[in-house]
Tab-separated table of C-alpha atoms in Angstrom:
chain	number	residue	atom	x	y	z
O	1	UNK	CA	0.000	0.000	0.000
O	2	UNK	CA	1.440	3.345	-1.089
O	3	UNK	CA	1.443	6.050	1.625
O	4	UNK	CA	-1.136	4.396	3.886
O	5	UNK	CA	-2.968	6.077	6.737
O	6	UNK	CA	-2.061	4.183	9.896
O	7	UNK	CA	-4.295	4.384	12.964
O	8	UNK	CA	-3.553	2.127	15.935
O	9	UNK	CA	-1.445	-0.106	13.699
O	10	UNK	CA	-4.179	-0.585	11.102
O	11	UNK	CA	-3.465	0.551	7.535
O	12	UNK	CA	-5.920	2.305	5.258
O	13	UNK	CA	-5.344	3.086	1.582
O	14	UNK	CA	-7.898	5.904	1.684
O	15	UNK	CA	-7.410	9.052	3.741
O	16	UNK	CA	-11.078	9.909	3.526
O	17	UNK	CA	-13.350	8.623	6.269
O	18	UNK	CA	-16.993	9.074	5.406
O	19	UNK	CA	-19.974	9.410	7.665
O	20	UNK	CA	-23.303	7.862	6.772
O	21	UNK	CA	-25.546	10.587	8.217
O	22	UNK	CA	-27.809	12.814	6.156
O	23	UNK	CA	-28.284	10.625	3.076
O	24	UNK	CA	-31.680	10.786	1.391
O	25	UNK	CA	-31.770	7.055	0.705
O	26	UNK	CA	-29.765	3.928	1.289
O	27	UNK	CA	-29.068	3.696	-2.467
O	28	UNK	CA	-27.689	7.241	-2.610
O	29	UNK	CA	-25.559	6.491	0.432
O	30	UNK	CA	-24.138	3.323	-1.058
O	31	UNK	CA	-23.244	5.081	-4.324
O	32	UNK	CA	-21.548	7.916	-2.434
O	33	UNK	CA	-19.615	5.584	-0.157
O	34	UNK	CA	-18.285	3.633	-3.119
O	35	UNK	CA	-17.382	6.795	-5.068
O	36	UNK	CA	-15.541	8.195	-2.037
O	37	UNK	CA	-13.225	5.188	-1.902
O	38	UNK	CA	-13.539	5.161	1.886
O	39	UNK	CA	-12.605	2.076	3.887
O	40	UNK	CA	-14.088	3.247	7.168
O	41	UNK	CA	-17.436	4.878	7.770
O	42	UNK	CA	-19.156	6.184	10.854
O	43	UNK	CA	-22.492	4.952	12.133
O	44	UNK	CA	-24.537	6.179	15.084
O	45	UNK	CA	-26.137	4.057	17.794
O	46	UNK	CA	-29.844	4.463	18.409
O	47	UNK	CA	-32.734	2.503	19.890
O	48	UNK	CA	-33.707	-0.417	17.659
O	49	UNK	CA	-37.296	-0.264	16.437
O	50	UNK	CA	-39.496	-3.233	17.091
O	51	UNK	CA	-39.468	-5.152	13.821
O	52	UNK	CA	-37.060	-2.572	12.372
O	53	UNK	CA	-34.577	-3.225	9.612
O	54	UNK	CA	-30.817	-3.455	9.682
O	55	UNK	CA	-30.243	-1.339	6.559
O	56	UNK	CA	-26.955	0.358	7.265
O	57	UNK	CA	-25.539	-2.776	8.880
O	58	UNK	CA	-26.351	-4.807	5.737
O	59	UNK	CA	-24.980	-2.095	3.453
O	60	UNK	CA	-21.595	-2.071	5.176
O	61	UNK	CA	-21.463	-5.827	5.217
O	62	UNK	CA	-22.185	-5.910	1.475
O	63	UNK	CA	-19.693	-3.205	0.513
O	64	UNK	CA	-16.896	-4.422	2.776
O	65	UNK	CA	-16.531	-0.994	4.406
O	66	UNK	CA	-15.692	-1.196	8.105
O	67	UNK	CA	-18.018	0.577	10.535
O	68	UNK	CA	-16.675	3.177	12.924
O	69	UNK	CA	-19.411	3.573	15.528
O	70	UNK	CA	-19.748	6.977	17.133
O	71	UNK	CA	-21.223	8.364	20.311
O	72	UNK	CA	-23.109	11.137	18.517
O	73	UNK	CA	-25.821	12.687	20.645
O	74	UNK	CA	-24.064	12.021	23.963
O	75	UNK	CA	-23.817	14.924	26.412
O	76	UNK	CA	-21.912	13.289	29.270
O	77	UNK	CA	-18.966	10.965	29.757
O	78	UNK	CA	-21.208	8.328	31.353
O	79	UNK	CA	-23.587	8.331	28.400
O	80	UNK	CA	-20.711	8.157	25.899
O	81	UNK	CA	-19.020	5.268	27.719
O	82	UNK	CA	-22.223	3.175	27.788
O	83	UNK	CA	-22.918	3.975	24.124
O	84	UNK	CA	-19.379	2.912	23.199
O	85	UNK	CA	-19.775	-0.323	25.130
O	86	UNK	CA	-23.054	-1.059	23.323
O	87	UNK	CA	-21.464	-0.243	19.968
O	88	UNK	CA	-18.621	-2.648	20.690
O	89	UNK	CA	-21.137	-5.340	21.479
O	90	UNK	CA	-23.407	-4.655	18.477
O	91	UNK	CA	-20.723	-4.213	15.836
O	92	UNK	CA	-17.898	-6.354	17.213
O	93	UNK	CA	-15.332	-3.550	17.024
O	94	UNK	CA	-13.412	-1.819	19.790
O	95	UNK	CA	-12.949	1.280	17.634
O	96	UNK	CA	-15.021	4.283	18.651
O	97	UNK	CA	-15.408	7.804	17.380
O	98	UNK	CA	-15.860	9.596	20.678
O	99	UNK	CA	-18.178	12.552	20.508
O	100	UNK	CA	-19.459	14.363	23.601
O	101	UNK	CA	-21.149	17.617	22.750
O	102	UNK	CA	-22.221	20.490	24.931
O	103	UNK	CA	-25.484	21.575	23.290
O	104	UNK	CA	-27.666	21.115	20.236
O	105	UNK	CA	-27.123	24.576	18.797
O	106	UNK	CA	-23.332	24.424	18.461
O	107	UNK	CA	-22.694	20.674	18.720
O	108	UNK	CA	-19.267	21.696	20.015
O	109	UNK	CA	-17.313	19.159	22.068
O	110	UNK	CA	-17.520	19.463	25.867
O	111	UNK	CA	-13.803	19.336	26.782
O	112	UNK	CA	-14.254	18.162	30.383
O	113	UNK	CA	-16.639	15.301	29.586
O	114	UNK	CA	-14.636	14.411	26.474
O	115	UNK	CA	-11.348	13.902	28.304
O	116	UNK	CA	-13.100	11.993	31.098
O	117	UNK	CA	-14.775	9.638	28.597
O	118	UNK	CA	-11.571	9.225	26.574
O	119	UNK	CA	-9.640	8.163	29.675
O	120	UNK	CA	-12.277	5.623	30.701
O	121	UNK	CA	-12.584	4.136	27.219
O	122	UNK	CA	-8.819	3.853	26.703
O	123	UNK	CA	-8.642	2.050	30.071
O	124	UNK	CA	-11.349	-0.339	28.850
O	125	UNK	CA	-9.328	-1.243	25.756
O	126	UNK	CA	-11.068	0.900	23.171
O	127	UNK	CA	-9.281	2.455	20.210
O	128	UNK	CA	-10.509	6.011	20.705
O	129	UNK	CA	-10.715	8.521	17.870
O	130	UNK	CA	-11.720	11.716	19.619
O	131	UNK	CA	-13.778	14.433	17.981
O	132	UNK	CA	-12.385	17.622	19.483
O	133	UNK	CA	-12.351	21.391	19.277
O	134	UNK	CA	-9.693	23.080	17.136
O	135	UNK	CA	-7.711	23.593	20.325
O	136	UNK	CA	-4.054	22.485	20.377
O	137	UNK	CA	-4.051	22.230	24.191
O	138	UNK	CA	-7.063	19.912	24.254
O	139	UNK	CA	-5.695	17.856	21.359
O	140	UNK	CA	-2.467	17.290	23.328
O	141	UNK	CA	-4.436	16.294	26.398
O	142	UNK	CA	-6.435	13.724	24.415
O	143	UNK	CA	-3.225	12.330	22.998
O	144	UNK	CA	-1.743	12.081	26.503
O	145	UNK	CA	-4.677	10.040	27.794
O	146	UNK	CA	-4.132	7.549	24.978
O	147	UNK	CA	-6.401	8.461	22.065
O	148	UNK	CA	-5.405	6.728	18.828
O	149	UNK	CA	-6.293	9.799	16.751
O	150	UNK	CA	-7.388	13.357	17.414
O	151	UNK	CA	-10.106	14.766	15.212
O	152	UNK	CA	-10.375	18.548	15.403
O	153	UNK	CA	-13.322	20.315	13.813
O	154	UNK	CA	-12.841	22.768	10.974
O	155	UNK	CA	-16.112	24.452	11.936
O	156	UNK	CA	-19.284	23.225	13.666
O	157	UNK	CA	-20.900	19.987	12.453
O	158	UNK	CA	-23.050	20.367	9.375
O	159	UNK	CA	-22.233	24.053	8.764
O	160	UNK	CA	-20.055	23.581	5.693
O	161	UNK	CA	-18.076	26.640	6.805
O	162	UNK	CA	-14.748	24.982	6.081
O	163	UNK	CA	-11.702	25.498	8.285
O	164	UNK	CA	-12.180	28.645	10.377
O	165	UNK	CA	-8.890	28.538	12.249
O	166	UNK	CA	-6.236	27.214	9.917
O	167	UNK	CA	-3.438	28.250	12.265
O	168	UNK	CA	-4.815	26.140	15.121
O	169	UNK	CA	-5.208	23.118	12.837
O	170	UNK	CA	-1.628	23.598	11.660
O	171	UNK	CA	-0.402	23.802	15.269
O	172	UNK	CA	-2.294	20.618	16.194
O	173	UNK	CA	-0.774	18.794	13.201
O	174	UNK	CA	2.748	20.066	13.764
O	175	UNK	CA	3.115	18.507	17.199
O	176	UNK	CA	0.733	15.553	17.198
O	177	UNK	CA	2.310	12.117	17.406
O	178	UNK	CA	-0.964	10.372	16.557
O	179	UNK	CA	-2.900	10.874	13.312
O	180	UNK	CA	-4.908	14.087	13.008
O	181	UNK	CA	-8.233	13.758	11.204
O	182	UNK	CA	-10.029	16.954	10.231
O	183	UNK	CA	-13.579	16.221	11.306
O	184	UNK	CA	-16.627	18.440	10.737
O	185	UNK	CA	-17.260	21.627	8.836
O	186	UNK	CA	-16.068	20.570	5.385
O	187	UNK	CA	-18.239	22.185	2.705
O	188	UNK	CA	-16.548	21.361	-0.563
O	189	UNK	CA	-13.511	19.651	-2.060
O	190	UNK	CA	-11.150	22.619	-1.597
O	191	UNK	CA	-11.801	22.479	2.175
O	192	UNK	CA	-10.735	18.831	2.196
O	193	UNK	CA	-7.622	19.666	0.175
O	194	UNK	CA	-6.777	22.526	2.547
O	195	UNK	CA	-7.061	20.227	5.569
O	196	UNK	CA	-4.504	17.901	4.035
O	197	UNK	CA	-2.234	20.805	3.023
O	198	UNK	CA	-2.267	22.014	6.631
O	199	UNK	CA	-0.831	18.650	7.632
O	200	UNK	CA	-3.860	16.566	8.546
O	201	UNK	CA	-3.487	12.832	8.010
O	202	UNK	CA	-7.082	12.312	6.925
O	203	UNK	CA	-10.474	13.964	6.577
O	204	UNK	CA	-13.806	12.820	7.981
O	205	UNK	CA	-16.969	14.221	6.452
O	206	UNK	CA	-20.608	13.346	5.928
O	207	UNK	CA	-23.062	16.178	5.241
O	208	UNK	CA	-20.877	17.795	2.580
O	209	UNK	CA	-21.407	14.668	0.491
O	210	UNK	CA	-24.718	13.238	1.628
O	211	UNK	CA	-26.542	16.595	1.460
O	212	UNK	CA	-24.925	17.741	-1.812
O	213	UNK	CA	-27.205	17.910	-4.859
O	214	UNK	CA	-25.258	15.019	-6.387
O	215	UNK	CA	-23.757	13.034	-3.501
O	216	UNK	CA	-21.968	10.502	-5.689
O	217	UNK	CA	-20.204	13.224	-7.684
O	218	UNK	CA	-19.312	15.170	-4.542
O	219	UNK	CA	-17.908	11.998	-2.986
O	220	UNK	CA	-15.603	11.626	-5.986
O	221	UNK	CA	-14.630	15.304	-5.647
O	222	UNK	CA	-13.779	14.831	-1.967
O	223	UNK	CA	-11.681	11.805	-2.782
O	224	UNK	CA	-9.706	13.834	-5.325
O	225	UNK	CA	-9.488	16.799	-2.954
O	226	UNK	CA	-7.993	14.694	-0.184
O	227	UNK	CA	-5.522	13.084	-2.582
O	228	UNK	CA	-4.510	16.449	-4.102
O	229	UNK	CA	-4.049	18.015	-0.670
O	230	UNK	CA	-1.948	15.108	0.528
O	231	UNK	CA	0.323	15.296	-2.540
O	232	UNK	CA	0.662	19.068	-2.174
O	233	UNK	CA	1.566	18.771	1.502
O	234	UNK	CA	4.289	16.283	0.650
O	235	UNK	CA	5.497	18.239	-2.389
O	236	UNK	CA	6.385	21.370	-0.406
O	237	UNK	CA	4.667	24.527	-1.594
O	238	UNK	CA	6.576	27.656	-2.615
O	239	UNK	CA	7.027	30.324	0.031
O	240	UNK	CA	4.523	33.183	-0.112
O	241	UNK	CA	5.999	36.451	-1.426
O	242	UNK	CA	4.787	40.010	-1.186
O	243	UNK	CA	5.757	41.101	-4.734
O	244	UNK	CA	5.614	39.301	-8.054
O	245	UNK	CA	8.499	37.174	-9.256
O	246	UNK	CA	8.594	36.405	-12.983
O	247	UNK	CA	8.966	32.802	-13.989
O	248	UNK	CA	10.221	33.736	-17.476
O	249	UNK	CA	13.727	35.206	-17.818
O	250	UNK	CA	14.114	38.966	-18.625
O	251	UNK	CA	12.150	40.677	-21.479
O	252	UNK	CA	11.902	39.642	-25.178
O	253	UNK	CA	13.383	42.840	-26.706
O	254	UNK	CA	16.275	43.469	-24.340
U	1	UNK	CA	-44.566	-8.217	35.549
U	2	UNK	CA	-43.834	-4.921	33.817
U	3	UNK	CA	-40.575	-3.947	32.200
U	4	UNK	CA	-39.508	-1.005	30.045
U	5	UNK	CA	-37.943	-1.683	26.644
U	6	UNK	CA	-36.628	1.350	24.780
U	7	UNK	CA	-38.829	3.651	26.827
U	8	UNK	CA	-42.045	1.624	26.357
U	9	UNK	CA	-43.746	-0.370	29.085
U	10	UNK	CA	-44.298	-4.058	28.341
U	11	UNK	CA	-45.859	-6.859	30.303
U	12	UNK	CA	-43.869	-10.089	30.329
U	13	UNK	CA	-44.178	-13.261	32.362
U	14	UNK	CA	-42.071	-13.853	35.474
U	15	UNK	CA	-38.648	-15.261	34.729
U	16	UNK	CA	-38.471	-13.848	31.205
U	17	UNK	CA	-34.883	-13.674	29.973
U	18	UNK	CA	-33.292	-10.879	27.969
U	19	UNK	CA	-33.439	-13.166	24.931
U	20	UNK	CA	-37.142	-13.856	25.519
U	21	UNK	CA	-37.944	-10.167	25.894
U	22	UNK	CA	-36.133	-9.315	22.667
U	23	UNK	CA	-38.044	-11.997	20.830
U	24	UNK	CA	-41.419	-10.790	22.056
U	25	UNK	CA	-40.439	-7.196	21.319
U	26	UNK	CA	-39.500	-8.180	17.752
U	27	UNK	CA	-35.987	-6.727	17.603
U	28	UNK	CA	-33.660	-7.743	14.787
U	29	UNK	CA	-31.387	-10.587	15.817
U	30	UNK	CA	-28.207	-9.141	14.306
U	31	UNK	CA	-26.353	-5.906	14.925
U	32	UNK	CA	-27.991	-5.035	18.228
U	33	UNK	CA	-26.690	-4.641	21.757
U	34	UNK	CA	-28.541	-4.661	25.041
U	35	UNK	CA	-28.176	-2.741	28.291
U	36	UNK	CA	-30.065	-3.818	31.399
U	37	UNK	CA	-30.425	-1.076	34.011
U	38	UNK	CA	-27.547	0.846	32.453
U	39	UNK	CA	-25.070	-2.033	32.094
U	40	UNK	CA	-24.256	-3.953	28.926
U	41	UNK	CA	-25.472	-7.556	28.768
U	42	UNK	CA	-23.170	-9.484	26.400
U	43	UNK	CA	-24.964	-11.509	23.749
U	44	UNK	CA	-23.807	-14.824	25.225
U	45	UNK	CA	-25.568	-13.922	28.490
U	46	UNK	CA	-28.968	-13.048	26.979
U	47	UNK	CA	-30.442	-16.513	27.641
U	48	UNK	CA	-29.369	-16.793	31.244
U	49	UNK	CA	-30.046	-13.206	32.315
U	50	UNK	CA	-33.556	-12.979	33.723
U	51	UNK	CA	-35.446	-9.729	34.045
U	52	UNK	CA	-36.965	-8.365	37.220
U	53	UNK	CA	-40.023	-6.198	37.849
U	54	UNK	CA	-39.445	-2.656	36.501
U	55	UNK	CA	-36.272	-3.652	34.649
U	56	UNK	CA	-35.110	-1.064	32.140
U	57	UNK	CA	-33.884	-2.587	28.905
U	58	UNK	CA	-32.255	-0.596	26.125
U	59	UNK	CA	-31.773	-2.224	22.728
U	60	UNK	CA	-29.513	-0.273	20.404
U	61	UNK	CA	-28.495	-0.772	16.817
U	62	UNK	CA	-26.334	1.016	14.257
U	63	UNK	CA	-28.097	3.646	12.169
U	64	UNK	CA	-26.953	6.230	9.639
U	65	UNK	CA	-25.064	8.998	11.366
U	66	UNK	CA	-21.867	10.898	11.956
């Protein structure tokens, strides 16, 4: 595998992790997931309906994409820990996207509950990928308690506002010793490319694809955006200059 | 006796197991996990774990999200 993403010793060929939320239909979701090239996709845990289907479970099984259960909707460490334990039981994976938010309006991570839950889950043998604020101090703390990846937001979930604090994301990337996954806020392919150019190891997105007018096409765009950004980050961009610098030598009539 | 499954009250006979309750509730057999009074009950314990009066059972499954 060329330039794999490695999280907790597991290799992925794709640096795009897709979420399954927001899709209009299971068919549209399946097409988008395949077009994105993702190998890992998030699912939420909710009460099972009596006589309900197992649609998303069957879809992942069929497509060979691994589920990454999340704790979306949890407001406390206790709630997140129980949800993670149930996800491990239901999906037979000890990987968890840890999400503990403070309120419905911002869906921003609650730092205190997040660190508490991360510590408990790491102790219980989970591979914790923590959804976090774009805060370098908090990202370091999550790394210290044993998270396998830190996943700072670009902007609040579902806003499509892109990366509001590029400097903070760059700082998080520059000193992290675990993979950094830009999670939340991506609106279009250039946002995904920018995340990778800033030094992120991967991008996680859902709404930007599933709520696009043409999810399958946007999924392909995101895939290309992530790949382009990764190549650019490795290629080493030119320094920014104040004044122009000609790329052609001299003038034709001199 | 009465128990609560996913927030709804249900009447089941004395000595009903977690497995029995799930069957009568009609939950899918695959891809679900169960908590009894806030603690996970592993699948291999569903048969031998019996419910008590006013037990709170949560049955969760994976759905689209995140």
